[in-house]
Amino acid sequence: MLADLRSTEAVTGVVWDATGILLFLLWLVLPPLYVVLLGRHYLRRCADAAQKAVWAREELREALEGVRAVLRTRARN
């Protein structure tokens, strides 16, 4: 009976040791993983914003060229 109790305590200790090791590894892995995922999300948002800014700049440039063309034709007449 005493031997069974000691073996049960040993198994429980091993389980807690394994759980502790897994929690420690999780504690080590989660912050860098979070930073990578957050960085990818931020990078995607920045790329989308930059693409929209370039599109808006091109639209404004085309509109400005159209206005300048109209003003040039009026200045000639």
N, CA, C and O atoms as a Maestro MAE file, in Angstrom:
{
 s_m_m2io_version
 :::
 2.0.0
}

f_m_ct {
 s_m_title
 :::
 protein
 m_atom[308] {
  # First column is atom index #
  i_m_mmod_type
  r_m_x_coord
  r_m_y_coord
  r_m_z_coord
  i_m_residue_number
  s_m_chain_name
  s_m_pdb_residue_name
  s_m_pdb_atom_name
  i_m_atomic_number
  :::
  1 25 0.819 -1.195 0.000 1 A "MET " " N  " 7
  2 3 0.000 0.000 0.000 1 A "MET " " CA " 6
  3 2 0.861 1.256 0.000 1 A "MET " " C  " 6
  4 15 0.585 2.211 -0.726 1 A "MET " " O  " 8
  5 25 1.897 1.246 0.814 2 A "LEU " " N  " 7
  6 3 2.802 2.388 0.895 2 A "LEU " " CA " 6
  7 2 3.555 2.573 -0.425 2 A "LEU " " C  " 6
  8 15 3.818 3.699 -0.849 2 A "LEU " " O  " 8
  9 25 3.895 1.457 -1.064 3 A "ALA " " N  " 7
  10 3 4.589 1.527 -2.354 3 A "ALA " " CA " 6
  11 2 3.680 2.126 -3.414 3 A "ALA " " C  " 6
  12 15 4.135 2.902 -4.254 3 A "ALA " " O  " 8
  13 25 2.398 1.774 -3.383 4 A "ASP " " N  " 7
  14 3 1.448 2.350 -4.343 4 A "ASP " " CA " 6
  15 2 1.304 3.847 -4.132 4 A "ASP " " C  " 6
  16 15 1.206 4.606 -5.096 4 A "ASP " " O  " 8
  17 25 1.292 4.272 -2.886 5 A "LEU " " N  " 7
  18 3 1.155 5.692 -2.567 5 A "LEU " " CA " 6
  19 2 2.376 6.461 -3.063 5 A "LEU " " C  " 6
  20 15 2.247 7.556 -3.610 5 A "LEU " " O  " 8
  21 25 3.556 5.884 -2.872 6 A "ARG " " N  " 7
  22 3 4.778 6.553 -3.323 6 A "ARG " " CA " 6
  23 2 4.840 6.616 -4.850 6 A "ARG " " C  " 6
  24 15 5.264 7.626 -5.411 6 A "ARG " " O  " 8
  25 25 4.424 5.548 -5.519 7 A "SER " " N  " 7
  26 3 4.438 5.572 -6.982 7 A "SER " " CA " 6
  27 2 3.419 6.575 -7.506 7 A "SER " " C  " 6
  28 15 3.668 7.230 -8.519 7 A "SER " " O  " 8
  29 25 2.281 6.708 -6.840 8 A "THR " " N  " 7
  30 3 1.278 7.707 -7.232 8 A "THR " " CA " 6
  31 2 1.831 9.105 -7.039 8 A "THR " " C  " 6
  32 15 1.620 9.974 -7.885 8 A "THR " " O  " 8
  33 25 2.535 9.339 -5.940 9 A "GLU " " N  " 7
  34 3 3.145 10.650 -5.700 9 A "GLU " " CA " 6
  35 2 4.222 10.936 -6.743 9 A "GLU " " C  " 6
  36 15 4.364 12.073 -7.193 9 A "GLU " " O  " 8
  37 25 4.974 9.918 -7.126 10 A "ALA " " N  " 7
  38 3 6.020 10.092 -8.133 10 A "ALA " " CA " 6
  39 2 5.409 10.442 -9.481 10 A "ALA " " C  " 6
  40 15 5.913 11.320 -10.182 10 A "ALA " " O  " 8
  41 25 4.328 9.761 -9.851 11 A "VAL " " N  " 7
  42 3 3.646 10.052 -11.125 11 A "VAL " " CA " 6
  43 2 3.070 11.453 -11.090 11 A "VAL " " C  " 6
  44 15 3.158 12.193 -12.070 11 A "VAL " " O  " 8
  45 25 2.478 11.819 -9.960 12 A "THR " " N  " 7
  46 3 1.917 13.164 -9.833 12 A "THR " " CA " 6
  47 2 3.018 14.206 -9.939 12 A "THR " " C  " 6
  48 15 2.825 15.251 -10.561 12 A "THR " " O  " 8
  49 25 4.175 13.933 -9.337 13 A "GLY " " N  " 7
  50 3 5.312 14.851 -9.441 13 A "GLY " " CA " 6
  51 2 5.806 14.970 -10.859 13 A "GLY " " C  " 6
  52 15 6.144 16.065 -11.308 13 A "GLY " " O  " 8
  53 25 5.855 13.852 -11.578 14 A "VAL " " N  " 7
  54 3 6.298 13.876 -12.970 14 A "VAL " " CA " 6
  55 2 5.315 14.664 -13.828 14 A "VAL " " C  " 6
  56 15 5.718 15.426 -14.706 14 A "VAL " " O  " 8
  57 25 4.027 14.475 -13.569 15 A "VAL " " N  " 7
  58 3 3.009 15.207 -14.336 15 A "VAL " " CA " 6
  59 2 3.142 16.694 -14.084 15 A "VAL " " C  " 6
  60 15 3.079 17.494 -15.017 15 A "VAL " " O  " 8
  61 25 3.328 17.073 -12.815 16 A "TRP " " N  " 7
  62 3 3.479 18.491 -12.519 16 A "TRP " " CA " 6
  63 2 4.767 19.041 -13.109 16 A "TRP " " C  " 6
  64 15 4.796 20.187 -13.558 16 A "TRP " " O  " 8
  65 25 5.835 18.245 -13.116 17 A "ASP " " N  " 7
  66 3 7.080 18.693 -13.740 17 A "ASP " " CA " 6
  67 2 6.882 18.901 -15.242 17 A "ASP " " C  " 6
  68 15 7.333 19.904 -15.794 17 A "ASP " " O  " 8
  69 25 6.219 17.970 -15.896 18 A "ALA " " N  " 7
  70 3 5.967 18.096 -17.337 18 A "ALA " " CA " 6
  71 2 5.060 19.293 -17.612 18 A "ALA " " C  " 6
  72 15 5.275 20.033 -18.572 18 A "ALA " " O  " 8
  73 25 4.057 19.477 -16.775 19 A "THR " " N  " 7
  74 3 3.162 20.628 -16.944 19 A "THR " " CA " 6
  75 2 3.931 21.931 -16.759 19 A "THR " " C  " 6
  76 15 3.748 22.891 -17.508 19 A "THR " " O  " 8
  77 25 4.786 21.944 -15.756 20 A "GLY " " N  " 7
  78 3 5.601 23.148 -15.530 20 A "GLY " " CA " 6
  79 2 6.516 23.442 -16.698 20 A "GLY " " C  " 6
  80 15 6.675 24.595 -17.099 20 A "GLY " " O  " 8
  81 25 7.116 22.398 -17.241 21 A "ILE " " N  " 7
  82 3 8.002 22.587 -18.398 21 A "ILE " " CA " 6
  83 2 7.205 23.085 -19.596 21 A "ILE " " C  " 6
  84 15 7.649 23.988 -20.305 21 A "ILE " " O  " 8
  85 25 6.041 22.508 -19.823 22 A "LEU " " N  " 7
  86 3 5.197 22.966 -20.941 22 A "LEU " " CA " 6
  87 2 4.758 24.409 -20.753 22 A "LEU " " C  " 6
  88 15 4.764 25.187 -21.706 22 A "LEU " " O  " 8
  89 25 4.381 24.770 -19.545 23 A "LEU " " N  " 7
  90 3 3.987 26.158 -19.288 23 A "LEU " " CA " 6
  91 2 5.161 27.103 -19.485 23 A "LEU " " C  " 6
  92 15 4.996 28.199 -20.021 23 A "LEU " " O  " 8
  93 25 6.349 26.682 -19.053 24 A "PHE " " N  " 7
  94 3 7.532 27.517 -19.247 24 A "PHE " " CA " 6
  95 2 7.823 27.707 -20.731 24 A "PHE " " C  " 6
  96 15 8.110 28.819 -21.173 24 A "PHE " " O  " 8
  97 25 7.749 26.627 -21.496 25 A "LEU " " N  " 7
  98 3 7.986 26.735 -22.936 25 A "LEU " " CA " 6
  99 2 6.931 27.605 -23.606 25 A "LEU " " C  " 6
  100 15 7.247 28.391 -24.499 25 A "LEU " " O  " 8
  101 25 5.699 27.470 -23.185 26 A "LEU " " N  " 7
  102 3 4.631 28.322 -23.703 26 A "LEU " " CA " 6
  103 2 4.904 29.788 -23.372 26 A "LEU " " C  " 6
  104 15 4.673 30.673 -24.196 26 A "LEU " " O  " 8
  105 25 5.400 30.034 -22.153 27 A "TRP " " N  " 7
  106 3 5.735 31.383 -21.714 27 A "TRP " " CA " 6
  107 2 6.867 31.952 -22.570 27 A "TRP " " C  " 6
  108 15 6.910 33.154 -22.833 27 A "TRP " " O  " 8
  109 25 7.778 31.082 -23.000 28 A "LEU " " N  " 7
  110 3 8.876 31.537 -23.852 28 A "LEU " " CA " 6
  111 2 8.429 31.790 -25.288 28 A "LEU " " C  " 6
  112 15 8.932 32.705 -25.940 28 A "LEU " " O  " 8
  113 25 7.496 30.993 -25.783 29 A "VAL " " N  " 7
  114 3 7.121 31.041 -27.194 29 A "VAL " " CA " 6
  115 2 6.044 32.091 -27.481 29 A "VAL " " C  " 6
  116 15 6.072 32.727 -28.534 29 A "VAL " " O  " 8
  117 25 5.116 32.275 -26.576 30 A "LEU " " N  " 7
  118 3 3.986 33.167 -26.868 30 A "LEU " " CA " 6
  119 2 4.370 34.622 -27.143 30 A "LEU " " C  " 6
  120 15 3.873 35.183 -28.119 30 A "LEU " " O  " 8
  121 25 5.216 35.260 -26.349 31 A "PRO " " N  " 7
  122 3 5.527 36.669 -26.660 31 A "PRO " " CA " 6
  123 2 6.141 36.885 -28.039 31 A "PRO " " C  " 6
  124 15 5.691 37.783 -28.751 31 A "PRO " " O  " 8
  125 25 7.151 36.109 -28.458 32 A "PRO " " N  " 7
  126 3 7.661 36.338 -29.823 32 A "PRO " " CA " 6
  127 2 6.614 36.031 -30.896 32 A "PRO " " C  " 6
  128 15 6.538 36.723 -31.912 32 A "PRO " " O  " 8
  129 25 5.822 35.010 -30.670 33 A "LEU " " N  " 7
  130 3 4.772 34.680 -31.628 33 A "LEU " " CA " 6
  131 2 3.767 35.825 -31.737 33 A "LEU " " C  " 6
  132 15 3.335 36.176 -32.835 33 A "LEU " " O  " 8
  133 25 3.399 36.399 -30.604 34 A "TYR " " N  " 7
  134 3 2.475 37.533 -30.582 34 A "TYR " " CA " 6
  135 2 3.077 38.720 -31.326 34 A "TYR " " C  " 6
  136 15 2.386 39.392 -32.092 34 A "TYR " " O  " 8
  137 25 4.359 38.979 -31.102 35 A "VAL " " N  " 7
  138 3 5.016 40.107 -31.765 35 A "VAL " " CA " 6
  139 2 5.055 39.891 -33.271 35 A "VAL " " C  " 6
  140 15 4.827 40.827 -34.038 35 A "VAL " " O  " 8
  141 25 5.339 38.670 -33.701 36 A "VAL " " N  " 7
  142 3 5.382 38.377 -35.139 36 A "VAL " " CA " 6
  143 2 4.000 38.567 -35.758 36 A "VAL " " C  " 6
  144 15 3.868 39.191 -36.811 36 A "VAL " " O  " 8
  145 25 2.975 38.031 -35.108 37 A "LEU " " N  " 7
  146 3 1.628 38.169 -35.655 37 A "LEU " " CA " 6
  147 2 1.186 39.626 -35.663 37 A "LEU " " C  " 6
  148 15 0.583 40.088 -36.631 37 A "LEU " " O  " 8
  149 25 1.481 40.346 -34.597 38 A "LEU " " N  " 7
  150 3 1.128 41.765 -34.536 38 A "LEU " " CA " 6
  151 2 1.893 42.551 -35.596 38 A "LEU " " C  " 6
  152 15 1.342 43.454 -36.225 38 A "LEU " " O  " 8
  153 25 3.163 42.204 -35.790 39 A "GLY " " N  " 7
  154 3 3.969 42.876 -36.809 39 A "GLY " " CA " 6
  155 2 3.440 42.640 -38.211 39 A "GLY " " C  " 6
  156 15 3.409 43.553 -39.036 39 A "GLY " " O  " 8
  157 25 3.024 41.408 -38.477 40 A "ARG " " N  " 7
  158 3 2.460 41.118 -39.804 40 A "ARG " " CA " 6
  159 2 1.169 41.897 -40.037 40 A "ARG " " C  " 6
  160 15 0.932 42.415 -41.128 40 A "ARG " " O  " 8
  161 25 0.342 41.972 -39.002 41 A "HIS " " N  " 7
  162 3 -0.915 42.715 -39.130 41 A "HIS " " CA " 6
  163 2 -0.621 44.198 -39.385 41 A "HIS " " C  " 6
  164 15 -1.233 44.818 -40.255 41 A "HIS " " O  " 8
  165 25 0.316 44.754 -38.622 42 A "TYR " " N  " 7
  166 3 0.674 46.166 -38.779 42 A "TYR " " CA " 6
  167 2 1.277 46.411 -40.157 42 A "TYR " " C  " 6
  168 15 0.971 47.416 -40.799 42 A "TYR " " O  " 8
  169 25 2.129 45.504 -40.614 43 A "LEU " " N  " 7
  170 3 2.753 45.641 -41.916 43 A "LEU " " CA " 6
  171 2 1.714 45.603 -43.031 43 A "LEU " " C  " 6
  172 15 1.805 46.365 -43.993 43 A "LEU " " O  " 8
  173 25 0.726 44.716 -42.902 44 A "ARG " " N  " 7
  174 3 -0.338 44.629 -43.903 44 A "ARG " " CA " 6
  175 2 -1.147 45.928 -43.935 44 A "ARG " " C  " 6
  176 15 -1.473 46.437 -45.007 44 A "ARG " " O  " 8
  177 25 -1.466 46.458 -42.755 45 A "ARG " " N  " 7
  178 3 -2.231 47.712 -42.703 45 A "ARG " " CA " 6
  179 2 -1.436 48.860 -43.304 45 A "ARG " " C  " 6
  180 15 -1.995 49.691 -44.020 45 A "ARG " " O  " 8
  181 25 -0.140 48.917 -43.022 46 A "CYS " " N  " 7
  182 3 0.697 49.976 -43.577 46 A "CYS " " CA " 6
  183 2 0.808 49.867 -45.098 46 A "CYS " " C  " 6
  184 15 0.770 50.875 -45.802 46 A "CYS " " O  " 8
  185 25 0.942 48.657 -45.590 47 A "ALA " " N  " 7
  186 3 1.026 48.467 -47.041 47 A "ALA " " CA " 6
  187 2 -0.272 48.891 -47.713 47 A "ALA " " C  " 6
  188 15 -0.238 49.522 -48.769 47 A "ALA " " O  " 8
  189 25 -1.416 48.556 -47.122 48 A "ASP " " N  " 7
  190 3 -2.699 48.982 -47.680 48 A "ASP " " CA " 6
  191 2 -2.829 50.500 -47.668 48 A "ASP " " C  " 6
  192 15 -3.290 51.094 -48.643 48 A "ASP " " O  " 8
  193 25 -2.426 51.124 -46.573 49 A "ALA " " N  " 7
  194 3 -2.504 52.581 -46.477 49 A "ALA " " CA " 6
  195 2 -1.576 53.241 -47.496 49 A "ALA " " C  " 6
  196 15 -1.940 54.248 -48.104 49 A "ALA " " O  " 8
  197 25 -0.392 52.686 -47.684 50 A "ALA " " N  " 7
  198 3 0.543 53.246 -48.664 50 A "ALA " " CA " 6
  199 2 -0.008 53.102 -50.082 50 A "ALA " " C  " 6
  200 15 0.133 54.008 -50.904 50 A "ALA " " O  " 8
  201 25 -0.636 51.961 -50.361 51 A "GLN " " N  " 7
  202 3 -1.217 51.764 -51.689 51 A "GLN " " CA " 6
  203 2 -2.347 52.758 -51.936 51 A "GLN " " C  " 6
  204 15 -2.466 53.298 -53.036 51 A "GLN " " O  " 8
  205 25 -3.171 53.002 -50.931 52 A "LYS " " N  " 7
  206 3 -4.250 53.987 -51.073 52 A "LYS " " CA " 6
  207 2 -3.692 55.387 -51.254 52 A "LYS " " C  " 6
  208 15 -4.246 56.180 -52.015 52 A "LYS " " O  " 8
  209 25 -2.597 55.703 -50.559 53 A "ALA " " N  " 7
  210 3 -1.989 57.026 -50.689 53 A "ALA " " CA " 6
  211 2 -1.419 57.225 -52.084 53 A "ALA " " C  " 6
  212 15 -1.553 58.305 -52.659 53 A "ALA " " O  " 8
  213 25 -0.789 56.205 -52.631 54 A "VAL " " N  " 7
  214 3 -0.243 56.301 -53.991 54 A "VAL " " CA " 6
  215 2 -1.378 56.465 -54.993 54 A "VAL " " C  " 6
  216 15 -1.273 57.267 -55.921 54 A "VAL " " O  " 8
  217 25 -2.456 55.719 -54.817 55 A "TRP " " N  " 7
  218 3 -3.603 55.840 -55.717 55 A "TRP " " CA " 6
  219 2 -4.182 57.255 -55.658 55 A "TRP " " C  " 6
  220 15 -4.493 57.845 -56.692 55 A "TRP " " O  " 8
  221 25 -4.327 57.798 -54.439 56 A "ALA " " N  " 7
  222 3 -4.881 59.146 -54.303 56 A "ALA " " CA " 6
  223 2 -3.956 60.179 -54.929 56 A "ALA " " C  " 6
  224 15 -4.424 61.125 -55.561 56 A "ALA " " O  " 8
  225 25 -2.648 60.009 -54.761 57 A "ARG " " N  " 7
  226 3 -1.690 60.945 -55.350 57 A "ARG " " CA " 6
  227 2 -1.776 60.925 -56.874 57 A "ARG " " C  " 6
  228 15 -1.724 61.974 -57.516 57 A "ARG " " O  " 8
  229 25 -1.905 59.738 -57.446 58 A "GLU " " N  " 7
  230 3 -2.027 59.629 -58.900 58 A "GLU " " CA " 6
  231 2 -3.322 60.271 -59.397 58 A "GLU " " C  " 6
  232 15 -3.333 60.947 -60.426 58 A "GLU " " O  " 8
  233 25 -4.396 60.058 -58.669 59 A "GLU " " N  " 7
  234 3 -5.673 60.685 -59.049 59 A "GLU " " CA " 6
  235 2 -5.563 62.204 -59.007 59 A "GLU " " C  " 6
  236 15 -6.033 62.886 -59.918 59 A "GLU " " O  " 8
  237 25 -4.945 62.736 -57.958 60 A "LEU " " N  " 7
  238 3 -4.777 64.187 -57.855 60 A "LEU " " CA " 6
  239 2 -3.853 64.717 -58.939 60 A "LEU " " C  " 6
  240 15 -4.091 65.794 -59.487 60 A "LEU " " O  " 8
  241 25 -2.800 63.969 -59.252 61 A "ARG " " N  " 7
  242 3 -1.881 64.401 -60.305 61 A "ARG " " CA " 6
  243 2 -2.599 64.460 -61.654 61 A "ARG " " C  " 6
  244 15 -2.411 65.412 -62.411 61 A "ARG " " O  " 8
  245 25 -3.413 63.461 -61.958 62 A "GLU " " N  " 7
  246 3 -4.167 63.467 -63.214 62 A "GLU " " CA " 6
  247 2 -5.163 64.627 -63.250 62 A "GLU " " C  " 6
  248 15 -5.329 65.271 -64.285 62 A "GLU " " O  " 8
  249 25 -5.825 64.892 -62.124 63 A "ALA " " N  " 7
  250 3 -6.768 66.012 -62.084 63 A "ALA " " CA " 6
  251 2 -6.041 67.339 -62.268 63 A "ALA " " C  " 6
  252 15 -6.524 68.222 -62.976 63 A "ALA " " O  " 8
  253 25 -4.885 67.478 -61.635 64 A "LEU " " N  " 7
  254 3 -4.107 68.711 -61.769 64 A "LEU " " CA " 6
  255 2 -3.606 68.893 -63.200 64 A "LEU " " C  " 6
  256 15 -3.601 70.012 -63.714 64 A "LEU " " O  " 8
  257 25 -3.190 67.817 -63.841 65 A "GLU " " N  " 7
  258 3 -2.762 67.904 -65.243 65 A "GLU " " CA " 6
  259 2 -3.923 68.326 -66.132 65 A "GLU " " C  " 6
  260 15 -3.735 69.095 -67.075 65 A "GLU " " O  " 8
  261 25 -5.122 67.832 -65.840 66 A "GLY " " N  " 7
  262 3 -6.299 68.234 -66.605 66 A "GLY " " CA " 6
  263 2 -6.595 69.713 -66.441 66 A "GLY " " C  " 6
  264 15 -6.921 70.395 -67.413 66 A "GLY " " O  " 8
  265 25 -6.483 70.211 -65.226 67 A "VAL " " N  " 7
  266 3 -6.718 71.646 -64.977 67 A "VAL " " CA " 6
  267 2 -5.663 72.480 -65.678 67 A "VAL " " C  " 6
  268 15 -5.979 73.508 -66.276 67 A "VAL " " O  " 8
  269 25 -4.419 72.048 -65.609 68 A "ARG " " N  " 7
  270 3 -3.350 72.801 -66.282 68 A "ARG " " CA " 6
  271 2 -3.555 72.817 -67.794 68 A "ARG " " C  " 6
  272 15 -3.303 73.831 -68.444 68 A "ARG " " O  " 8
  273 25 -4.004 71.718 -68.344 69 A "ALA " " N  " 7
  274 3 -4.257 71.672 -69.790 69 A "ALA " " CA " 6
  275 2 -5.359 72.646 -70.173 69 A "ALA " " C  " 6
  276 15 -5.256 73.341 -71.183 69 A "ALA " " O  " 8
  277 25 -6.405 72.697 -69.376 70 A "VAL " " N  " 7
  278 3 -7.506 73.637 -69.646 70 A "VAL " " CA " 6
  279 2 -7.014 75.074 -69.540 70 A "VAL " " C  " 6
  280 15 -7.359 75.913 -70.372 70 A "VAL " " O  " 8
  281 25 -6.215 75.359 -68.527 71 A "LEU " " N  " 7
  282 3 -5.702 76.713 -68.374 71 A "LEU " " CA " 6
  283 2 -4.761 77.090 -69.514 71 A "LEU " " C  " 6
  284 15 -4.760 78.242 -69.948 71 A "LEU " " O  " 8
  285 25 -3.963 76.151 -70.008 72 A "ARG " " N  " 7
  286 3 -3.088 76.437 -71.146 72 A "ARG " " CA " 6
  287 2 -3.884 76.745 -72.406 72 A "ARG " " C  " 6
  288 15 -3.534 77.658 -73.154 72 A "ARG " " O  " 8
  289 25 -4.959 75.984 -72.647 73 A "THR " " N  " 7
  290 3 -5.759 76.241 -73.846 73 A "THR " " CA " 6
  291 2 -6.482 77.576 -73.741 73 A "THR " " C  " 6
  292 15 -6.649 78.268 -74.746 73 A "THR " " O  " 8
  293 25 -6.910 77.944 -72.550 74 A "ARG " " N  " 7
  294 3 -7.573 79.252 -72.382 74 A "ARG " " CA " 6
  295 2 -6.582 80.398 -72.521 74 A "ARG " " C  " 6
  296 15 -6.928 81.464 -73.029 74 A "ARG " " O  " 8
  297 25 -5.347 80.180 -72.068 75 A "ALA " " N  " 7
  298 3 -4.334 81.232 -72.168 75 A "ALA " " CA " 6
  299 2 -3.936 81.461 -73.622 75 A "ALA " " C  " 6
  300 15 -3.583 82.582 -73.989 75 A "ALA " " O  " 8
  301 25 -3.985 80.433 -74.448 76 A "ARG " " N  " 7
  302 3 -3.641 80.577 -75.859 76 A "ARG " " CA " 6
  303 2 -4.731 81.318 -76.625 76 A "ARG " " C  " 6
  304 15 -4.447 82.026 -77.592 76 A "ARG " " O  " 8
  305 25 -5.966 81.156 -76.194 77 A "ASN " " N  " 7
  306 3 -7.086 81.780 -76.936 77 A "ASN " " CA " 6
  307 2 -7.255 83.165 -76.513 77 A "ASN " " C  " 6
  308 15 -8.139 83.860 -77.015 77 A "ASN " " O  " 8
  :::
 }
 m_bond[307] {
  # First column is bond index #
  i_m_from
  i_m_to
  i_m_order
  :::
  1 1 2 1
  2 2 3 1
  3 3 4 2
  4 3 5 1
  5 5 6 1
  6 6 7 1
  7 7 8 2
  8 7 9 1
  9 9 10 1
  10 10 11 1
  11 11 12 2
  12 11 13 1
  13 13 14 1
  14 14 15 1
  15 15 16 2
  16 15 17 1
  17 17 18 1
  18 18 19 1
  19 19 20 2
  20 19 21 1
  21 21 22 1
  22 22 23 1
  23 23 24 2
  24 23 25 1
  25 25 26 1
  26 26 27 1
  27 27 28 2
  28 27 29 1
  29 29 30 1
  30 30 31 1
  31 31 32 2
  32 31 33 1
  33 33 34 1
  34 34 35 1
  35 35 36 2
  36 35 37 1
  37 37 38 1
  38 38 39 1
  39 39 40 2
  40 39 41 1
  41 41 42 1
  42 42 43 1
  43 43 44 2
  44 43 45 1
  45 45 46 1
  46 46 47 1
  47 47 48 2
  48 47 49 1
  49 49 50 1
  50 50 51 1
  51 51 52 2
  52 51 53 1
  53 53 54 1
  54 54 55 1
  55 55 56 2
  56 55 57 1
  57 57 58 1
  58 58 59 1
  59 59 60 2
  60 59 61 1
  61 61 62 1
  62 62 63 1
  63 63 64 2
  64 63 65 1
  65 65 66 1
  66 66 67 1
  67 67 68 2
  68 67 69 1
  69 69 70 1
  70 70 71 1
  71 71 72 2
  72 71 73 1
  73 73 74 1
  74 74 75 1
  75 75 76 2
  76 75 77 1
  77 77 78 1
  78 78 79 1
  79 79 80 2
  80 79 81 1
  81 81 82 1
  82 82 83 1
  83 83 84 2
  84 83 85 1
  85 85 86 1
  86 86 87 1
  87 87 88 2
  88 87 89 1
  89 89 90 1
  90 90 91 1
  91 91 92 2
  92 91 93 1
  93 93 94 1
  94 94 95 1
  95 95 96 2
  96 95 97 1
  97 97 98 1
  98 98 99 1
  99 99 100 2
  100 99 101 1
  101 101 102 1
  102 102 103 1
  103 103 104 2
  104 103 105 1
  105 105 106 1
  106 106 107 1
  107 107 108 2
  108 107 109 1
  109 109 110 1
  110 110 111 1
  111 111 112 2
  112 111 113 1
  113 113 114 1
  114 114 115 1
  115 115 116 2
  116 115 117 1
  117 117 118 1
  118 118 119 1
  119 119 120 2
  120 119 121 1
  121 121 122 1
  122 122 123 1
  123 123 124 2
  124 123 125 1
  125 125 126 1
  126 126 127 1
  127 127 128 2
  128 127 129 1
  129 129 130 1
  130 130 131 1
  131 131 132 2
  132 131 133 1
  133 133 134 1
  134 134 135 1
  135 135 136 2
  136 135 137 1
  137 137 138 1
  138 138 139 1
  139 139 140 2
  140 139 141 1
  141 141 142 1
  142 142 143 1
  143 143 144 2
  144 143 145 1
  145 145 146 1
  146 146 147 1
  147 147 148 2
  148 147 149 1
  149 149 150 1
  150 150 151 1
  151 151 152 2
  152 151 153 1
  153 153 154 1
  154 154 155 1
  155 155 156 2
  156 155 157 1
  157 157 158 1
  158 158 159 1
  159 159 160 2
  160 159 161 1
  161 161 162 1
  162 162 163 1
  163 163 164 2
  164 163 165 1
  165 165 166 1
  166 166 167 1
  167 167 168 2
  168 167 169 1
  169 169 170 1
  170 170 171 1
  171 171 172 2
  172 171 173 1
  173 173 174 1
  174 174 175 1
  175 175 176 2
  176 175 177 1
  177 177 178 1
  178 178 179 1
  179 179 180 2
  180 179 181 1
  181 181 182 1
  182 182 183 1
  183 183 184 2
  184 183 185 1
  185 185 186 1
  186 186 187 1
  187 187 188 2
  188 187 189 1
  189 189 190 1
  190 190 191 1
  191 191 192 2
  192 191 193 1
  193 193 194 1
  194 194 195 1
  195 195 196 2
  196 195 197 1
  197 197 198 1
  198 198 199 1
  199 199 200 2
  200 199 201 1
  201 201 202 1
  202 202 203 1
  203 203 204 2
  204 203 205 1
  205 205 206 1
  206 206 207 1
  207 207 208 2
  208 207 209 1
  209 209 210 1
  210 210 211 1
  211 211 212 2
  212 211 213 1
  213 213 214 1
  214 214 215 1
  215 215 216 2
  216 215 217 1
  217 217 218 1
  218 218 219 1
  219 219 220 2
  220 219 221 1
  221 221 222 1
  222 222 223 1
  223 223 224 2
  224 223 225 1
  225 225 226 1
  226 226 227 1
  227 227 228 2
  228 227 229 1
  229 229 230 1
  230 230 231 1
  231 231 232 2
  232 231 233 1
  233 233 234 1
  234 234 235 1
  235 235 236 2
  236 235 237 1
  237 237 238 1
  238 238 239 1
  239 239 240 2
  240 239 241 1
  241 241 242 1
  242 242 243 1
  243 243 244 2
  244 243 245 1
  245 245 246 1
  246 246 247 1
  247 247 248 2
  248 247 249 1
  249 249 250 1
  250 250 251 1
  251 251 252 2
  252 251 253 1
  253 253 254 1
  254 254 255 1
  255 255 256 2
  256 255 257 1
  257 257 258 1
  258 258 259 1
  259 259 260 2
  260 259 261 1
  261 261 262 1
  262 262 263 1
  263 263 264 2
  264 263 265 1
  265 265 266 1
  266 266 267 1
  267 267 268 2
  268 267 269 1
  269 269 270 1
  270 270 271 1
  271 271 272 2
  272 271 273 1
  273 273 274 1
  274 274 275 1
  275 275 276 2
  276 275 277 1
  277 277 278 1
  278 278 279 1
  279 279 280 2
  280 279 281 1
  281 281 282 1
  282 282 283 1
  283 283 284 2
  284 283 285 1
  285 285 286 1
  286 286 287 1
  287 287 288 2
  288 287 289 1
  289 289 290 1
  290 290 291 1
  291 291 292 2
  292 291 293 1
  293 293 294 1
  294 294 295 1
  295 295 296 2
  296 295 297 1
  297 297 298 1
  298 298 299 1
  299 299 300 2
  300 299 301 1
  301 301 302 1
  302 302 303 1
  303 303 304 2
  304 303 305 1
  305 305 306 1
  306 306 307 1
  307 307 308 2
  :::
 }
}
